[in-house]
Short mmCIF file of C-alpha atoms and ligand atoms in Angstrom, two decimals:
data_model
loop_
_atom_site.label_atom_id
_atom_site.label_comp_id
_atom_site.label_asym_id
_atom_site.label_seq_id
_atom_site.Cartn_x
_atom_site.Cartn_y
_atom_site.Cartn_z
CA MET A 1 1.55 -4.13 28.87
CA VAL A 2 1.23 -7.41 26.95
CA GLY A 3 -1.31 -8.42 29.60
CA LEU A 4 -3.26 -5.22 29.02
CA VAL A 5 -3.40 -5.83 25.27
CA SER A 6 -4.60 -9.42 25.85
CA ALA A 7 -7.22 -8.24 28.32
CA LEU A 8 -8.48 -5.62 25.87
CA ILE A 9 -8.78 -8.21 23.09
CA ARG A 10 -10.89 -10.42 25.38
CA PHE A 11 -13.60 -7.74 25.32
CA ASP A 12 -15.58 -8.56 22.20
CA THR A 13 -16.16 -5.00 20.97
CA SER A 14 -17.35 -5.95 17.49
CA ASN A 15 -18.67 -2.97 15.59
CA THR A 16 -21.12 -4.20 12.95
CA GLY A 17 -22.06 -0.71 11.83
CA GLU A 18 -25.56 -1.28 13.29
CA LEU A 19 -26.58 0.04 16.70
CA GLU A 20 -28.57 -3.12 17.56
CA THR A 21 -25.70 -5.55 17.08
CA THR A 22 -22.61 -3.53 18.03
CA ARG A 23 -21.44 -4.64 21.46
CA GLY A 24 -18.90 -4.47 24.22
CA GLU A 25 -17.76 -0.85 24.05
CA ARG A 26 -19.31 0.10 27.37
CA GLU A 27 -17.74 -2.87 29.18
CA ALA A 28 -14.33 -2.20 27.63
CA ALA A 29 -14.55 1.54 28.42
CA GLU A 30 -15.54 0.87 32.04
CA TRP A 31 -12.63 -1.51 32.40
CA VAL A 32 -10.22 1.08 30.94
CA ALA A 33 -11.62 3.70 33.34
CA ALA A 34 -11.06 1.33 36.26
CA GLN A 35 -7.43 0.77 35.21
CA LEU A 36 -6.90 4.53 35.18
CA GLU A 37 -8.76 5.23 38.40
CA GLU A 38 -6.80 2.51 40.18
CA VAL A 39 -3.63 4.59 39.83
CA GLY A 40 -5.29 7.90 40.70
CA TYR A 41 -6.76 9.39 37.53
CA GLU A 42 -10.06 11.18 37.43
CA THR A 43 -11.83 9.87 34.35
CA THR A 44 -14.76 11.12 32.29
CA TYR A 45 -17.08 8.48 30.85
CA VAL A 46 -19.25 9.63 27.96
CA GLU A 47 -21.71 7.76 25.78
CA SER A 48 -21.61 9.19 22.29
CA GLY A 49 -25.07 9.44 20.83
CA ALA A 50 -26.50 6.05 21.79
CA PRO A 51 -26.61 3.80 24.86
CA GLY A 52 -23.51 1.65 25.32
CA ARG A 53 -21.26 3.67 23.00
CA GLY A 54 -18.71 4.22 25.75
CA ASN A 55 -15.74 6.62 25.66
CA VAL A 56 -13.25 7.44 28.40
CA PHE A 57 -11.12 10.56 28.82
CA ALA A 58 -8.33 11.24 31.33
CA ARG A 59 -5.82 14.08 31.59
CA LEU A 60 -2.29 14.09 33.00
CA ALA A 61 -1.08 17.58 33.87
CA GLY A 62 2.18 18.65 32.24
CA ALA A 63 4.99 20.98 33.32
CA ASP A 64 3.96 23.85 31.04
CA ARG A 65 0.22 24.14 31.22
CA SER A 66 0.20 27.15 28.92
CA ARG A 67 1.18 24.93 26.01
CA GLY A 68 -1.54 23.17 24.02
CA ALA A 69 -2.28 19.65 25.21
CA LEU A 70 -1.38 16.54 23.24
CA LEU A 71 -4.26 14.14 22.61
CA LEU A 72 -3.50 10.43 22.50
CA HIS A 73 -6.47 8.61 21.03
CA GLY A 74 -7.27 4.97 20.57
CA HIS A 75 -10.51 3.25 19.59
CA LEU A 76 -11.94 0.39 21.60
CA ASP A 77 -14.15 -1.11 18.89
CA VAL A 78 -12.97 -3.65 16.34
CA VAL A 79 -14.38 -5.07 13.13
CA PRO A 80 -16.19 -8.39 13.57
CA ALA A 81 -14.34 -11.69 13.27
CA GLU A 82 -15.54 -15.15 12.27
CA PRO A 83 -14.00 -17.64 14.78
CA ALA A 84 -14.24 -20.57 12.35
CA ASP A 85 -11.72 -18.89 10.04
CA TRP A 86 -9.06 -18.32 12.71
CA SER A 87 -6.21 -20.49 14.10
CA VAL A 88 -7.02 -19.19 17.60
CA HIS A 89 -10.25 -17.72 18.91
CA PRO A 90 -10.29 -14.07 17.78
CA PHE A 91 -11.31 -12.86 21.25
CA SER A 92 -8.89 -15.03 23.22
CA GLY A 93 -5.99 -12.57 23.36
CA ALA A 94 -3.73 -15.63 23.36
CA VAL A 95 0.02 -15.11 23.66
CA ALA A 96 1.82 -17.74 21.57
CA ASP A 97 4.84 -17.99 19.25
CA GLY A 98 5.95 -14.50 20.21
CA TYR A 99 2.68 -12.87 19.21
CA VAL A 100 -0.46 -11.59 20.89
CA TRP A 101 -3.33 -12.96 18.81
CA GLY A 102 -6.80 -11.65 18.29
CA ARG A 103 -9.12 -9.16 16.67
CA GLY A 104 -7.78 -5.71 17.43
CA ALA A 105 -4.16 -6.85 17.97
CA ILE A 106 -2.98 -4.21 15.49
CA ASP A 107 -6.21 -2.24 15.03
CA MET A 108 -5.85 -0.94 17.58
CA LYS A 109 -5.82 -2.55 20.98
CA ASP A 110 -2.02 -2.69 20.64
CA MET A 111 -1.80 1.09 20.87
CA VAL A 112 -4.61 1.27 23.41
CA GLY A 113 -2.64 -1.14 25.61
CA MET A 114 0.55 0.90 25.21
CA MET A 115 -1.29 4.13 26.04
CA LEU A 116 -2.87 2.56 29.08
CA ALA A 117 0.43 1.07 30.29
CA LEU A 118 2.19 4.43 29.99
CA ALA A 119 -0.68 6.42 31.51
CA ARG A 120 -0.49 4.10 34.53
CA ARG A 121 3.32 4.14 34.69
CA PHE A 122 3.46 7.94 34.55
CA LYS A 123 0.83 8.43 37.24
CA ARG A 124 2.33 5.85 39.56
CA GLY A 125 5.84 7.28 39.13
CA GLY A 126 4.70 10.89 39.54
CA VAL A 127 6.02 11.66 36.05
CA VAL A 128 5.25 15.15 34.79
CA PRO A 129 5.31 15.28 30.97
CA PRO A 130 6.39 18.54 29.28
CA ARG A 131 2.76 19.43 28.45
CA ASP A 132 -0.71 18.15 29.31
CA LEU A 133 -1.53 14.73 27.93
CA VAL A 134 -5.14 13.81 27.23
CA PHE A 135 -5.80 10.10 26.89
CA ALA A 136 -8.96 9.25 24.96
CA PHE A 137 -10.40 5.76 24.48
CA LEU A 138 -13.13 5.89 21.89
CA ALA A 139 -16.14 4.12 20.43
CA ASP A 140 -17.25 3.56 16.85
CA GLU A 141 -14.09 4.28 14.86
CA GLU A 142 -14.75 1.29 12.62
CA ALA A 143 -18.03 2.77 11.40
CA GLY A 144 -16.74 6.30 10.83
CA GLY A 145 -17.16 7.71 14.34
CA LYS A 146 -20.79 8.81 14.03
CA TYR A 147 -21.31 7.33 17.51
CA GLY A 148 -17.77 8.16 18.59
CA SER A 149 -15.25 10.84 17.65
CA GLN A 150 -17.53 12.73 15.24
CA TRP A 151 -20.30 12.90 17.82
CA LEU A 152 -17.88 13.93 20.58
CA VAL A 153 -16.40 16.75 18.50
CA ASP A 154 -19.89 18.08 17.70
CA ASN A 155 -21.54 17.57 21.09
CA ARG A 156 -18.76 17.71 23.67
CA PRO A 157 -16.24 20.31 22.44
CA ASP A 158 -15.33 20.88 26.09
CA LEU A 159 -13.46 17.56 26.08
CA PHE A 160 -11.05 18.91 23.45
CA GLU A 161 -10.46 22.37 24.86
CA GLY A 162 -6.82 23.39 24.75
CA ILE A 163 -5.73 20.42 22.63
CA SER A 164 -3.46 21.48 19.78
CA GLU A 165 -2.05 18.20 18.46
CA ALA A 166 -3.03 14.56 18.39
CA VAL A 167 -1.43 11.18 17.91
CA GLY A 168 -3.35 8.05 16.97
CA GLU A 169 -3.29 4.98 14.79
CA VAL A 170 -2.01 3.64 11.47
CA GLY A 171 1.48 5.05 11.58
CA GLY A 172 4.75 4.52 13.40
CA PHE A 173 5.19 0.92 12.25
CA SER A 174 8.38 -0.11 10.48
CA LEU A 175 8.83 -0.95 6.84
CA THR A 176 12.16 -2.59 6.02
CA VAL A 177 13.69 -1.61 2.68
CA PRO A 178 16.89 -2.91 1.04
CA ARG A 179 19.84 -0.55 0.58
CA PRO A 180 22.20 -0.63 -2.40
CA ASP A 181 25.12 -1.83 -0.19
CA GLY A 182 23.22 -4.98 0.79
CA THR A 183 22.13 -3.72 4.21
CA GLU A 184 18.60 -2.74 5.19
CA ARG A 185 16.93 0.35 6.59
CA ARG A 186 13.82 0.47 8.73
CA LEU A 187 11.49 3.26 7.71
CA TYR A 188 8.94 4.21 10.36
CA VAL A 189 5.99 5.61 8.47
CA VAL A 190 4.19 8.45 10.23
CA GLU A 191 0.72 9.22 8.97
CA THR A 192 0.47 12.91 8.05
CA ALA A 193 -2.50 12.75 5.71
CA GLU A 194 -5.69 10.84 5.05
CA LYS A 195 -7.79 10.58 1.95
CA GLY A 196 -11.37 11.74 2.27
CA LEU A 197 -14.04 9.12 2.73
CA ALA A 198 -17.23 9.64 0.79
CA TRP A 199 -19.96 7.05 0.51
CA MET A 200 -22.23 7.95 -2.36
CA ARG A 201 -25.75 6.74 -3.18
CA LEU A 202 -26.73 6.69 -6.85
CA THR A 203 -30.37 6.62 -7.87
CA ALA A 204 -31.76 6.17 -11.34
CA THR A 205 -35.44 6.96 -11.77
CA ALA A 206 -37.27 6.03 -14.96
CA ARG A 207 -40.57 4.67 -16.26
CA PRO A 208 -41.91 1.54 -14.55
CA GLY A 209 -43.68 -1.08 -16.63
CA HIS A 210 -44.32 -4.67 -17.64
CA GLY A 211 -41.25 -6.82 -18.17
CA SER A 212 -42.64 -8.37 -21.36
CA PHE A 213 -43.10 -5.12 -23.33
CA LEU A 214 -40.67 -3.05 -25.36
CA HIS A 215 -39.22 -0.62 -22.83
CA GLU A 216 -36.27 1.73 -23.49
CA ASP A 217 -36.38 3.83 -20.37
CA ASN A 218 -35.30 1.26 -17.74
CA ALA A 219 -33.93 2.45 -14.38
CA VAL A 220 -31.93 -0.76 -13.86
CA THR A 221 -30.17 -0.41 -17.21
CA LEU A 222 -29.47 3.29 -16.71
CA LEU A 223 -28.02 2.66 -13.27
CA ALA A 224 -25.98 -0.36 -14.35
CA ASP A 225 -24.44 1.64 -17.21
CA ALA A 226 -23.46 4.46 -14.89
CA VAL A 227 -22.08 2.10 -12.22
CA SER A 228 -20.04 0.30 -14.84
CA ARG A 229 -18.58 3.54 -16.24
CA LEU A 230 -17.65 4.71 -12.75
CA GLY A 231 -16.25 1.37 -11.60
CA ASN A 232 -14.04 1.05 -14.67
CA HIS A 233 -12.77 4.62 -14.56
CA THR A 234 -9.20 5.44 -13.60
CA PHE A 235 -8.87 8.82 -11.93
CA PRO A 236 -5.77 10.91 -12.68
CA LEU A 237 -2.44 10.30 -10.96
CA VAL A 238 -1.91 13.04 -8.36
CA VAL A 239 1.16 12.98 -6.13
CA THR A 240 0.44 15.01 -3.00
CA ASP A 241 3.18 16.40 -0.76
CA SER A 242 3.03 13.56 1.79
CA VAL A 243 3.24 10.90 -0.89
CA ALA A 244 6.07 12.72 -2.71
CA GLU A 245 8.06 12.94 0.51
CA PHE A 246 7.52 9.24 1.18
CA LEU A 247 8.61 8.30 -2.35
CA ARG A 248 11.72 10.50 -2.18
CA ALA A 249 12.76 8.89 1.11
CA VAL A 250 12.29 5.38 -0.29
CA GLY A 251 14.28 6.41 -3.36
CA ASP A 252 17.05 7.78 -1.13
CA GLU A 253 17.36 4.61 0.86
CA THR A 254 16.97 2.00 -1.86
CA GLY A 255 18.85 3.81 -4.61
CA LEU A 256 15.90 2.97 -6.87
CA ASP A 257 14.16 5.58 -8.94
CA PHE A 258 11.08 6.64 -7.01
CA ASP A 259 10.78 9.94 -8.81
CA PRO A 260 7.28 11.18 -7.94
CA ARG A 261 6.98 12.50 -11.53
CA SER A 262 7.76 9.14 -13.10
CA PRO A 263 4.85 7.76 -15.15
CA ASP A 264 5.59 4.24 -13.88
CA ILE A 265 5.50 5.13 -10.20
CA GLU A 266 2.86 2.45 -9.60
CA GLY A 267 5.10 -0.22 -11.13
CA MET A 268 7.95 0.90 -8.89
CA LEU A 269 5.75 0.80 -5.82
CA ALA A 270 4.77 -2.80 -6.46
CA LYS A 271 8.40 -3.74 -5.69
CA LEU A 272 7.92 -2.61 -2.09
CA GLY A 273 5.59 -5.52 -1.33
CA SER A 274 2.88 -5.21 1.28
CA ILE A 275 3.11 -1.45 1.81
CA SER A 276 2.43 -0.83 -1.88
CA ARG A 277 -1.20 -1.76 -1.27
CA ILE A 278 -1.47 1.08 1.22
CA VAL A 279 0.61 3.69 -0.61
CA GLY A 280 -0.65 2.65 -4.06
CA ALA A 281 -4.14 3.68 -3.03
CA THR A 282 -2.97 7.22 -2.28
CA LEU A 283 -1.89 8.07 -5.81
CA ARG A 284 -5.37 8.48 -7.25
CA ASP A 285 -8.97 9.03 -6.18
CA THR A 286 -10.95 5.79 -6.23
CA ALA A 287 -14.66 5.05 -6.63
CA ASN A 288 -15.56 1.42 -6.02
CA PRO A 289 -19.23 0.35 -6.41
CA THR A 290 -20.10 -1.79 -3.38
CA MET A 291 -23.91 -2.20 -3.22
CA LEU A 292 -26.78 -2.57 -5.68
CA LYS A 293 -30.53 -2.53 -5.10
CA ALA A 294 -33.42 -2.64 -7.56
CA GLY A 295 -36.69 -4.37 -8.30
CA TYR A 296 -39.08 -6.67 -6.47
CA LYS A 297 -40.37 -9.06 -9.12
CA ALA A 298 -38.95 -10.69 -12.24
CA ASN A 299 -41.59 -9.28 -14.61
CA VAL A 300 -41.89 -5.75 -13.17
CA ILE A 301 -39.58 -3.01 -14.41
CA PRO A 302 -39.03 -0.92 -11.27
CA GLN A 303 -39.22 2.84 -11.20
CA THR A 304 -35.92 3.26 -9.38
CA ALA A 305 -32.60 1.50 -9.00
CA GLU A 306 -29.92 2.30 -6.44
CA ALA A 307 -26.21 1.74 -5.96
CA VAL A 308 -23.70 2.67 -3.29
CA VAL A 309 -20.15 3.65 -4.23
CA ASP A 310 -17.22 3.90 -1.82
CA CYS A 311 -15.25 6.98 -2.91
CA ARG A 312 -11.85 7.93 -1.50
CA VAL A 313 -10.67 11.35 -2.51
CA LEU A 314 -7.20 12.90 -2.26
CA PRO A 315 -6.62 16.18 -0.40
CA GLY A 316 -7.50 19.11 -2.66
CA ARG A 317 -9.36 16.94 -5.17
CA GLN A 318 -13.00 16.99 -3.96
CA ALA A 319 -14.36 19.53 -6.48
CA ALA A 320 -12.47 18.03 -9.41
CA PHE A 321 -13.52 14.55 -8.33
CA GLU A 322 -17.20 15.52 -8.25
CA ARG A 323 -16.98 17.07 -11.72
CA GLU A 324 -15.40 13.91 -13.07
CA VAL A 325 -18.01 11.71 -11.39
CA ASP A 326 -20.90 13.80 -12.74
CA GLU A 327 -19.59 13.49 -16.25
CA LEU A 328 -19.41 9.70 -15.90
CA LEU A 329 -22.86 9.39 -14.33
CA GLY A 330 -24.64 11.32 -17.06
CA PRO A 331 -28.01 13.06 -16.78
CA HIS A 332 -30.21 10.12 -15.66
CA VAL A 333 -28.51 9.23 -12.39
CA ARG A 334 -28.74 11.36 -9.27
CA ARG A 335 -26.05 11.22 -6.61
CA GLU A 336 -26.09 12.05 -2.88
CA TRP A 337 -23.62 11.59 -0.04
CA ILE A 338 -24.51 9.09 2.68
CA THR A 339 -21.31 9.86 4.57
CA ARG A 340 -18.72 12.46 3.76
CA LEU A 341 -15.60 12.88 5.86
CA ASP A 342 -13.02 15.25 4.44
CA SER A 343 -9.40 14.46 3.75
CA TYR A 344 -6.66 16.19 5.67
CA GLU A 345 -2.95 16.71 5.25
CA THR A 346 -0.35 18.26 7.52
CA THR A 347 3.34 18.91 6.98
CA PHE A 348 6.07 16.66 8.34
CA ASP A 349 7.95 19.20 10.43
CA GLY A 350 7.98 20.99 13.75
CA ASP A 351 8.76 20.04 17.35
CA LEU A 352 6.35 17.13 17.61
CA VAL A 353 7.78 15.50 14.47
CA ASP A 354 11.30 16.05 15.86
CA ALA A 355 10.22 14.30 19.06
CA MET A 356 8.91 11.30 17.08
CA ASN A 357 12.16 11.15 15.18
CA ALA A 358 14.28 11.33 18.31
CA ALA A 359 12.19 8.68 20.05
CA VAL A 360 12.56 6.24 17.15
CA LEU A 361 16.30 6.87 16.83
CA ALA A 362 16.85 6.43 20.57
CA HIS A 363 15.54 2.87 20.30
CA ASP A 364 16.45 2.00 16.72
CA PRO A 365 19.61 3.69 15.44
CA ASN A 366 18.89 2.11 12.04
CA GLY A 367 15.48 3.76 11.86
CA ARG A 368 14.23 6.71 9.86
CA THR A 369 10.82 8.34 10.11
CA VAL A 370 9.03 9.24 6.90
CA PRO A 371 5.58 10.71 6.30
CA TYR A 372 2.87 8.91 4.37
CA MET A 373 -0.80 9.20 3.53
CA LEU A 374 -3.44 6.71 4.62
CA SER A 375 -6.04 5.74 2.04
CA GLY A 376 -8.57 4.93 4.76
CA GLY A 377 -9.98 7.00 7.56
CA THR A 378 -9.42 7.18 11.31
CA ASP A 379 -10.75 9.27 14.19
CA ALA A 380 -8.11 11.85 13.20
CA LYS A 381 -10.62 13.11 10.63
CA ALA A 382 -12.92 14.31 13.40
CA PHE A 383 -10.12 15.99 15.35
CA ALA A 384 -8.64 17.64 12.24
CA ARG A 385 -12.09 19.13 11.64
CA ILE A 386 -11.78 21.19 14.85
CA GLY A 387 -8.28 22.39 14.03
CA ILE A 388 -6.19 19.77 15.85
CA ARG A 389 -3.00 18.80 14.03
CA CYS A 390 -3.09 15.02 13.69
CA PHE A 391 -0.52 12.29 13.19
CA GLY A 392 -0.64 8.51 13.05
CA PHE A 393 2.15 7.31 15.34
CA ALA A 394 1.59 4.00 17.11
CA PRO A 395 5.16 2.72 17.00
CA LEU A 396 5.90 -0.94 16.27
CA GLN A 397 9.13 -2.51 15.07
CA LEU A 398 7.99 -5.29 12.76
CA PRO A 399 9.82 -8.30 11.31
CA PRO A 400 10.77 -7.47 7.69
CA ASP A 401 8.75 -10.33 6.23
CA LEU A 402 5.51 -9.72 8.15
CA ASP A 403 2.64 -8.79 5.79
CA PHE A 404 1.36 -6.07 8.07
CA ALA A 405 -1.17 -4.62 5.63
CA ALA A 406 -2.89 -8.01 5.35
CA LEU A 407 -3.42 -8.17 9.12
CA PHE A 408 -5.67 -5.08 9.20
CA HIS A 409 -9.20 -6.46 9.53
CA GLY A 410 -7.63 -9.79 8.48
CA VAL A 411 -7.83 -13.35 9.72
CA ASP A 412 -5.27 -14.27 12.43
CA GLU A 413 -4.64 -10.62 13.28
CA ARG A 414 -1.67 -10.58 15.66
CA VAL A 415 1.10 -8.36 16.92
CA PRO A 416 4.65 -9.38 17.85
CA VAL A 417 5.28 -9.14 21.61
CA ASP A 418 8.69 -7.58 20.87
CA ALA A 419 7.05 -4.96 18.69
CA LEU A 420 4.77 -3.99 21.57
CA LYS A 421 7.71 -3.67 23.96
CA PHE A 422 9.62 -1.59 21.44
CA GLY A 423 6.55 0.53 20.77
CA THR A 424 5.99 1.23 24.44
CA ASP A 425 9.63 2.33 24.88
CA VAL A 426 9.43 4.63 21.85
CA LEU A 427 6.10 6.06 22.91
CA GLU A 428 7.40 6.68 26.43
CA HIS A 429 10.46 8.50 25.08
CA PHE A 430 8.22 10.51 22.78
CA LEU A 431 5.75 11.51 25.51
CA LEU A 432 8.55 12.55 27.86
CA HIS A 433 9.88 14.90 25.16
CA CYS A 434 6.70 16.12 23.50
ZN1 ZN B 501 -8.31 1.35 13.70
#
């Protein structure tokens, strides 16, 4: 399985967000298909909306075919990496110092490797899982899935027929917290919710003119004012169910006051270290200006000025968020959505959650699963849109001092070999009892 993860990393599947420069997905998908076919799977290869955007699907029949299938999804693309910044080449897949190194090591060729290893092990061993398993290896997650999951859901619904639940990335990893008696507890955070992702274009239109004259009605000034108001705004604190449950569990274990109603909940969170950067971003909506565009000459006042704002909106907040944004923008700035992917939230209960719990406990008696919300987006957004109940559960047992959050899209991305072995065992246990 470590070899599979290394091999996957050696495919440079950098997703630049542009069709012309994104590469490697087809080659990686064909290789994955070959690994599956070698052990007897029939695979379906699909290109999602543009040449080279390769996806692979395979199904393993379960004992009770009347039950809804479980989808296991992993994306093959990665964000780009600049080799000069790294200690090892980002596409080497090197195994050294107990880690597998490279772009995608935790996002998410680790999980893809585990899925592939188990798919092969099950087929070879004639294993029949309790229900159908659908393995999906996908393109374009890192650019929102327009040429991946979102396209597949819209154009190939047949691929998802009979699937009721799904498990994917950014959950299942351990977070070690101190207990009052001096011991530690490993919390395995399961993603049960995602904030919405909404990229917004702002346009101010006003009177063009000569840069040397008196001129009150300037599009650049109007836009800059609005961008500044929005960028400096703090949206209200809203503790959703997933976040409240996470905070209560952390409070339980640490003996510290993580009362979701506490006004200083953000101060408390900061004490948790790395994870606070992930959870902290799920307490409020955010709107971060990221791009500006205006003008073409120093002495010409342009007619329009544009900005792009990256908005992340909590479940249930979209309408209230838009009202708040409109008030901040004022009458002179128009807004439109470039990309809008809705939030989702599911409850942390039921048979599948019990199976995750049991799988973790079977391999880590000191573990406890807790739900949490992701501030970012994954392919789960597309699957939730067609009624599939989604979780992030790509199990890894991490060293307590590893700054896991910093490794996502970071330099020297790497995954502990032991964490991969642990994760594969947990995932196997889970799939045999799902
Ligand atoms: Zn990812």
